[in-house]
């Protein structure tokens, strides 16, 4: 009887202790919940890409030439100035030929002497007066003299600069009286033919990946308001390097205005042949971004969890995400900018 009484008392003490412990745990949980930061979350959404990419670009000429002299010397005369239009093969500049003419004359006289020596030793060799070595030496000297003449005449023929393309002189680098070295450009010529014009646009990585050669493009030039021109994707850069986190894509015209100039701005709509699917989140969910990468917060076990994502494109007040959202169903919007990773939150 006494033993049963002791057991009953022990159970009552244990129950009371457990009850007190649970009450403390509940109170602590309630305190944590009350102290948790209030946030607002939004469910992620699915987005099917229409394949339309809108961007801006600059009109450029894809054909540029920098003609130069093949030999060095003093420039005698330049025949065209900046802004002039030139035709392929047109004479642009020549060197002072006095020194070059002297080199040609010297080489030709050396050839004449080599021919005389060759003929004389050849006859002596036939009479067994000259040795085989002497005959071989004059034969070699004759061949060397012939090559010297060829080189001198080549230099004279290339002591002028002619336009390699039809276009406009956009820059004159060297002028009459200046000394030039072989290969130094004298002019910069920009091609102005119909096939020379391109529009260069910059696309983020996901847009670049969705663009294929030959994709259609609609072009609206600010210089020709209200008019649309057809184009297509002509080239894609294989290396990003303009410092803006974008990749260059060149658009070529299918039909174009009668007059174009480098530097004109254009609104370009590319109709991609690829149709991708993305997850979208509100743009206010982004807490840090550089345009292509960003950080967001989601909730995991009642705590804020920082997640790194990659941006595919901006869709008004939403952002299409290319990677980083695996297994995430909601993101924090209101209050996200003030959170720390691991902070208790409630919504």
Short mmCIF file of C-alpha atoms in Angstrom, two decimals:
data_model
loop_
_atom_site.label_atom_id
_atom_site.label_comp_id
_atom_site.label_asym_id
_atom_site.label_seq_id
_atom_site.Cartn_x
_atom_site.Cartn_y
_atom_site.Cartn_z
CA UNK A 1 0.00 0.00 0.00
CA UNK A 2 2.82 2.30 0.89
CA UNK A 3 4.65 1.38 -2.32
CA UNK A 4 1.61 2.23 -4.43
CA UNK A 5 1.37 5.61 -2.75
CA UNK A 6 5.02 6.37 -3.55
CA UNK A 7 4.50 5.41 -7.20
CA UNK A 8 1.43 7.64 -7.46
CA UNK A 9 3.30 10.58 -5.98
CA UNK A 10 6.22 9.99 -8.38
CA UNK A 11 3.91 9.91 -11.41
CA UNK A 12 2.21 13.12 -10.33
CA UNK A 13 5.59 14.85 -9.96
CA UNK A 14 6.71 13.56 -13.40
CA UNK A 15 3.48 14.67 -15.08
CA UNK A 16 3.70 18.10 -13.49
CA UNK A 17 7.36 18.38 -14.53
CA UNK A 18 6.59 17.33 -18.10
CA UNK A 19 3.67 19.71 -18.22
CA UNK A 20 5.86 22.58 -17.05
CA UNK A 21 8.54 21.67 -19.61
CA UNK A 22 6.00 21.58 -22.44
CA UNK A 23 4.58 24.89 -21.34
CA UNK A 24 8.08 26.40 -21.40
CA UNK A 25 8.76 24.95 -24.87
CA UNK A 26 5.43 26.25 -26.15
CA UNK A 27 6.13 29.64 -24.62
CA UNK A 28 9.60 29.70 -26.20
CA UNK A 29 8.16 28.70 -29.58
CA UNK A 30 5.51 31.39 -29.30
CA UNK A 31 8.18 33.92 -28.39
CA UNK A 32 10.26 32.97 -31.42
CA UNK A 33 7.21 33.17 -33.66
CA UNK A 34 6.29 36.55 -32.25
CA UNK A 35 9.84 37.80 -32.77
CA UNK A 36 10.08 36.35 -36.31
CA UNK A 37 10.16 38.90 -39.12
CA UNK A 38 6.88 39.31 -40.95
CA UNK A 39 7.28 38.77 -44.70
CA UNK A 40 5.10 38.25 -47.72
CA UNK A 41 5.62 35.38 -50.15
CA UNK A 42 4.45 34.76 -53.70
CA UNK A 43 4.15 31.44 -55.48
CA UNK A 44 6.42 30.97 -58.50
CA UNK A 45 4.71 30.75 -61.89
CA UNK A 46 5.44 28.97 -65.16
CA UNK A 47 6.03 30.94 -68.34
CA UNK A 48 6.11 29.74 -71.95
CA UNK A 49 8.43 31.87 -74.03
CA UNK A 50 6.82 33.39 -77.11
CA UNK A 51 10.21 33.52 -78.82
CA UNK A 52 10.09 37.31 -79.15
CA UNK A 53 13.20 39.19 -78.05
CA UNK A 54 13.08 42.99 -78.02
CA UNK A 55 16.32 44.94 -77.93
CA UNK A 56 18.11 47.99 -79.32
CA UNK A 57 21.10 48.16 -81.62
CA UNK A 58 23.46 50.33 -83.62
CA UNK A 59 23.88 50.37 -87.40
CA UNK A 60 27.44 49.49 -88.41
CA UNK A 61 29.28 48.57 -91.58
CA UNK A 62 30.53 45.00 -91.64
CA UNK A 63 33.08 45.83 -94.33
CA UNK A 64 36.10 47.88 -93.30
CA UNK A 65 39.50 48.20 -94.96
CA UNK A 66 42.80 49.76 -93.87
CA UNK A 67 44.94 49.98 -97.03
CA UNK A 68 48.69 50.39 -96.57
CA UNK A 69 51.95 50.54 -98.52
CA UNK A 70 53.78 47.25 -98.98
CA UNK A 71 57.08 49.09 -98.72
CA UNK A 72 58.29 51.95 -96.55
CA UNK A 73 59.23 55.47 -97.59
CA UNK A 74 58.13 59.10 -97.71
CA UNK A 75 54.56 59.70 -98.87
CA UNK A 76 54.64 61.86 -101.98
CA UNK A 77 50.92 62.57 -102.31
CA UNK A 78 47.51 61.55 -100.95
CA UNK A 79 44.64 61.97 -103.38
CA UNK A 80 41.51 61.77 -101.20
CA UNK A 81 40.38 63.22 -97.89
CA UNK A 82 38.10 62.13 -95.06
CA UNK A 83 34.47 61.92 -96.12
CA UNK A 84 35.28 61.15 -99.75
CA UNK A 85 33.70 58.21 -101.53
CA UNK A 86 36.10 55.92 -103.38
CA UNK A 87 35.74 53.03 -105.80
CA UNK A 88 37.60 49.75 -105.62
CA UNK A 89 40.98 50.08 -107.34
CA UNK A 90 41.08 53.88 -107.13
CA UNK A 91 44.55 55.38 -106.51
CA UNK A 92 44.72 56.84 -103.00
CA UNK A 93 48.39 57.66 -102.33
CA UNK A 94 51.94 57.18 -103.67
CA UNK A 95 55.43 57.28 -102.20
CA UNK A 96 58.35 59.42 -103.36
CA UNK A 97 59.95 57.10 -105.92
CA UNK A 98 63.46 58.59 -106.12
CA UNK A 99 64.97 56.12 -103.67
CA UNK A 100 62.92 53.22 -104.98
CA UNK A 101 63.87 54.03 -108.60
CA UNK A 102 67.51 54.08 -107.52
CA UNK A 103 67.10 50.65 -105.94
CA UNK A 104 65.56 49.31 -109.16
CA UNK A 105 68.39 50.84 -111.24
CA UNK A 106 71.02 49.39 -108.90
CA UNK A 107 69.45 45.94 -109.07
CA UNK A 108 69.21 46.08 -112.87
CA UNK A 109 72.87 47.12 -113.22
CA UNK A 110 73.86 44.33 -110.84
CA UNK A 111 71.96 41.88 -113.04
CA UNK A 112 73.78 43.09 -116.16
CA UNK A 113 77.15 42.55 -114.48
CA UNK A 114 76.10 39.10 -113.27
CA UNK A 115 75.07 38.16 -116.81
CA UNK A 116 78.44 39.31 -118.21
CA UNK A 117 80.33 37.36 -115.55
CA UNK A 118 78.23 34.30 -116.21
CA UNK A 119 78.78 34.38 -119.98
CA UNK A 120 82.53 34.91 -119.61
CA UNK A 121 83.03 32.11 -117.07
CA UNK A 122 80.72 29.84 -119.05
CA UNK A 123 82.96 30.17 -122.13
CA UNK A 124 86.08 29.66 -120.04
CA UNK A 125 84.55 26.59 -118.43
CA UNK A 126 83.75 25.18 -121.88
CA UNK A 127 87.44 25.62 -122.80
CA UNK A 128 88.45 23.95 -119.51
CA UNK A 129 90.05 27.17 -118.30
CA UNK A 130 87.58 27.95 -115.48
CA UNK A 131 86.81 25.44 -112.77
CA UNK A 132 83.41 23.92 -112.04
CA UNK A 133 83.30 25.82 -108.75
CA UNK A 134 83.84 29.14 -110.54
CA UNK A 135 81.05 28.35 -112.98
CA UNK A 136 78.69 27.38 -110.15
CA UNK A 137 79.51 30.61 -108.28
CA UNK A 138 78.64 32.88 -111.22
CA UNK A 139 75.48 30.83 -111.87
CA UNK A 140 74.37 31.41 -108.29
CA UNK A 141 75.27 35.11 -108.50
CA UNK A 142 73.15 35.44 -111.64
CA UNK A 143 70.09 33.90 -109.94
CA UNK A 144 70.53 36.15 -106.89
CA UNK A 145 70.72 39.23 -109.14
CA UNK A 146 67.52 38.22 -110.93
CA UNK A 147 65.70 37.91 -107.60
CA UNK A 148 67.04 41.30 -106.48
CA UNK A 149 65.56 42.88 -109.61
CA UNK A 150 62.22 41.15 -108.99
CA UNK A 151 62.13 42.46 -105.41
CA UNK A 152 63.03 46.01 -106.44
CA UNK A 153 60.39 46.08 -109.16
CA UNK A 154 57.83 44.58 -106.76
CA UNK A 155 58.53 47.33 -104.24
CA UNK A 156 58.12 49.95 -106.95
CA UNK A 157 54.82 48.47 -108.11
CA UNK A 158 53.53 48.51 -104.54
CA UNK A 159 54.72 52.00 -103.69
CA UNK A 160 51.15 53.13 -104.16
CA UNK A 161 47.92 52.55 -102.27
CA UNK A 162 44.69 51.69 -104.04
CA UNK A 163 41.23 51.25 -102.53
CA UNK A 164 40.57 47.54 -101.87
CA UNK A 165 36.81 48.13 -101.55
CA UNK A 166 34.18 50.63 -102.62
CA UNK A 167 33.23 52.84 -99.71
CA UNK A 168 33.75 56.03 -97.79
CA UNK A 169 36.95 57.37 -96.25
CA UNK A 170 36.11 57.65 -92.54
CA UNK A 171 39.64 58.43 -91.39
CA UNK A 172 42.90 59.57 -92.97
CA UNK A 173 45.76 58.31 -90.82
CA UNK A 174 48.79 59.53 -92.80
CA UNK A 175 49.37 62.54 -95.06
CA UNK A 176 51.82 63.80 -97.67
CA UNK A 177 55.41 64.21 -96.46
CA UNK A 178 55.13 61.70 -93.63
CA UNK A 179 57.37 58.64 -93.41
CA UNK A 180 55.54 55.33 -93.41
CA UNK A 181 56.66 51.79 -92.68
CA UNK A 182 55.43 48.71 -94.56
CA UNK A 183 51.96 47.72 -93.40
CA UNK A 184 51.08 51.01 -91.71
CA UNK A 185 47.51 51.94 -92.77
CA UNK A 186 47.06 55.23 -94.59
CA UNK A 187 43.24 55.35 -94.63
CA UNK A 188 40.27 53.67 -93.00
CA UNK A 189 37.56 52.87 -95.54
CA UNK A 190 34.04 51.84 -94.54
CA UNK A 191 32.06 49.81 -97.04
CA UNK A 192 28.70 51.34 -97.95
CA UNK A 193 27.30 48.67 -100.23
CA UNK A 194 23.86 47.21 -99.54
CA UNK A 195 25.40 43.98 -98.29
CA UNK A 196 27.79 45.79 -95.93
CA UNK A 197 25.29 47.13 -93.36
CA UNK A 198 24.56 45.31 -90.10
CA UNK A 199 22.82 46.11 -86.82
CA UNK A 200 24.74 45.04 -83.72
CA UNK A 201 22.66 44.23 -80.63
CA UNK A 202 23.62 42.90 -77.18
CA UNK A 203 21.72 39.95 -75.67
CA UNK A 204 21.98 38.35 -72.24
CA UNK A 205 23.16 34.75 -72.20
CA UNK A 206 19.72 33.10 -72.18
CA UNK A 207 18.51 35.28 -75.06
CA UNK A 208 21.73 34.59 -76.96
CA UNK A 209 21.21 30.84 -76.52
CA UNK A 210 17.65 31.10 -77.89
CA UNK A 211 18.73 32.88 -81.08
CA UNK A 212 19.64 30.87 -84.18
CA UNK A 213 21.24 31.89 -87.45
CA UNK A 214 18.56 32.98 -89.88
CA UNK A 215 15.93 33.87 -87.26
CA UNK A 216 13.64 36.63 -88.49
CA UNK A 217 13.96 40.17 -87.20
CA UNK A 218 11.88 43.34 -87.44
CA UNK A 219 13.82 46.60 -87.54
CA UNK A 220 12.56 50.11 -86.80
CA UNK A 221 15.11 52.88 -87.35
CA UNK A 222 14.69 56.13 -85.46
CA UNK A 223 15.77 57.91 -88.64
CA UNK A 224 12.75 56.40 -90.43
CA UNK A 225 9.89 56.52 -87.89
CA UNK A 226 6.81 54.46 -88.66
CA UNK A 227 8.62 52.21 -91.14
CA UNK A 228 9.53 48.58 -90.52
CA UNK A 229 12.34 46.77 -92.26
CA UNK A 230 12.89 43.03 -92.44
CA UNK A 231 16.09 41.38 -91.31
CA UNK A 232 17.57 38.15 -90.04
CA UNK A 233 20.22 36.95 -87.58
CA UNK A 234 23.48 37.04 -89.53
CA UNK A 235 26.09 36.27 -86.87
CA UNK A 236 26.46 35.42 -83.17
CA UNK A 237 29.49 36.24 -81.06
CA UNK A 238 31.18 33.22 -79.55
CA UNK A 239 32.78 35.31 -76.82
CA UNK A 240 31.34 37.94 -74.52
CA UNK A 241 33.67 40.79 -73.85
CA UNK A 242 31.98 44.15 -74.02
CA UNK A 243 31.98 44.52 -70.24
CA UNK A 244 28.19 44.65 -69.99
CA UNK A 245 27.52 40.96 -69.49
CA UNK A 246 25.98 40.61 -72.94
CA UNK A 247 26.85 38.84 -76.18
CA UNK A 248 26.86 40.58 -79.56
CA UNK A 249 24.48 39.44 -82.28
CA UNK A 250 24.51 40.92 -85.79
CA UNK A 251 21.31 41.50 -87.74
CA UNK A 252 21.43 41.81 -91.52
CA UNK A 253 18.81 43.59 -93.65
CA UNK A 254 16.57 41.78 -96.10
CA UNK A 255 15.26 45.13 -97.27
CA UNK A 256 16.74 48.43 -96.21
CA UNK A 257 16.29 52.16 -96.70
CA UNK A 258 18.02 53.92 -99.55
CA UNK A 259 20.41 55.68 -97.19
CA UNK A 260 22.15 54.42 -94.05
CA UNK A 261 24.93 55.72 -91.84
CA UNK A 262 27.05 54.12 -89.15
CA UNK A 263 25.77 54.99 -85.68
CA UNK A 264 22.05 55.09 -86.43
CA UNK A 265 19.97 53.55 -83.63
CA UNK A 266 17.36 50.87 -84.18
CA UNK A 267 14.68 49.01 -82.24
CA UNK A 268 14.99 45.33 -83.10
CA UNK A 269 12.51 42.51 -82.50
CA UNK A 270 13.95 39.04 -83.03
CA UNK A 271 11.47 36.21 -83.57
CA UNK A 272 13.34 33.20 -82.21
CA UNK A 273 12.67 29.78 -83.68
CA UNK A 274 13.12 28.31 -80.18
CA UNK A 275 10.30 28.32 -77.63
CA UNK A 276 11.52 27.74 -74.07
CA UNK A 277 9.75 27.47 -70.72
CA UNK A 278 10.82 29.40 -67.64
CA UNK A 279 9.86 29.92 -64.01
CA UNK A 280 8.91 33.52 -63.25
CA UNK A 281 9.02 35.47 -60.01
CA UNK A 282 8.10 39.08 -59.15
CA UNK A 283 10.91 41.51 -59.82
CA UNK A 284 10.67 42.85 -56.24
CA UNK A 285 11.87 39.44 -55.01
CA UNK A 286 15.38 40.27 -56.27
CA UNK A 287 17.59 41.59 -53.48
CA UNK A 288 20.87 41.86 -55.41
CA UNK A 289 21.49 41.60 -59.15
CA UNK A 290 24.03 42.47 -61.83
CA UNK A 291 21.61 42.00 -64.69
CA UNK A 292 22.35 38.32 -65.34
CA UNK A 293 22.66 36.91 -61.81
CA UNK A 294 20.66 37.68 -58.67
CA UNK A 295 19.89 36.64 -55.09
CA UNK A 296 16.45 35.90 -53.65
CA UNK A 297 15.00 34.56 -50.39
CA UNK A 298 12.67 31.63 -49.91
CA UNK A 299 11.40 30.02 -46.67
CA UNK A 300 12.82 26.73 -45.40
CA UNK A 301 11.75 25.38 -41.99
CA UNK A 302 10.51 28.81 -40.94
CA UNK A 303 13.80 30.48 -41.80
CA UNK A 304 14.85 32.77 -44.63
CA UNK A 305 17.08 30.93 -47.12
CA UNK A 306 19.23 32.87 -49.57
CA UNK A 307 19.30 31.42 -53.11
CA UNK A 308 21.45 32.37 -56.11
CA UNK A 309 19.66 32.41 -59.47
CA UNK A 310 20.35 33.30 -63.12
CA UNK A 311 18.08 35.68 -65.00
CA UNK A 312 16.86 34.72 -68.47
CA UNK A 313 14.93 37.90 -69.27
CA UNK A 314 12.88 40.72 -67.79
CA UNK A 315 9.13 40.47 -68.40
CA UNK A 316 7.74 43.77 -67.20
CA UNK A 317 7.23 43.40 -63.44
CA UNK A 318 8.35 39.76 -63.52
CA UNK A 319 11.66 38.00 -64.10
CA UNK A 320 12.14 34.77 -66.03
CA UNK A 321 14.69 32.52 -64.33
CA UNK A 322 16.97 30.15 -66.26
CA UNK A 323 18.48 28.29 -63.28
CA UNK A 324 18.62 28.17 -59.49
CA UNK A 325 14.91 27.67 -58.75
CA UNK A 326 14.93 23.87 -58.54
CA UNK A 327 12.59 22.68 -55.77
CA UNK A 328 11.47 26.21 -54.82
CA UNK A 329 7.73 26.92 -54.88
CA UNK A 330 7.59 30.39 -53.34
CA UNK A 331 9.79 33.44 -52.90
CA UNK A 332 9.79 36.26 -50.38
CA UNK A 333 8.85 39.65 -51.81
CA UNK A 334 7.87 42.15 -49.10
CA UNK A 335 10.61 42.39 -46.48
CA UNK A 336 13.17 40.40 -48.49
CA UNK A 337 15.64 43.27 -48.76
CA UNK A 338 15.99 43.49 -44.94
CA UNK A 339 16.52 39.78 -44.26
CA UNK A 340 19.62 37.85 -43.29
CA UNK A 341 20.24 34.25 -44.30
CA UNK A 342 18.83 31.92 -41.60
CA UNK A 343 16.65 34.58 -39.96
CA UNK A 344 13.30 33.41 -38.53
CA UNK A 345 10.36 34.62 -40.65
CA UNK A 346 6.59 34.30 -40.74
CA UNK A 347 3.92 35.18 -43.30
#
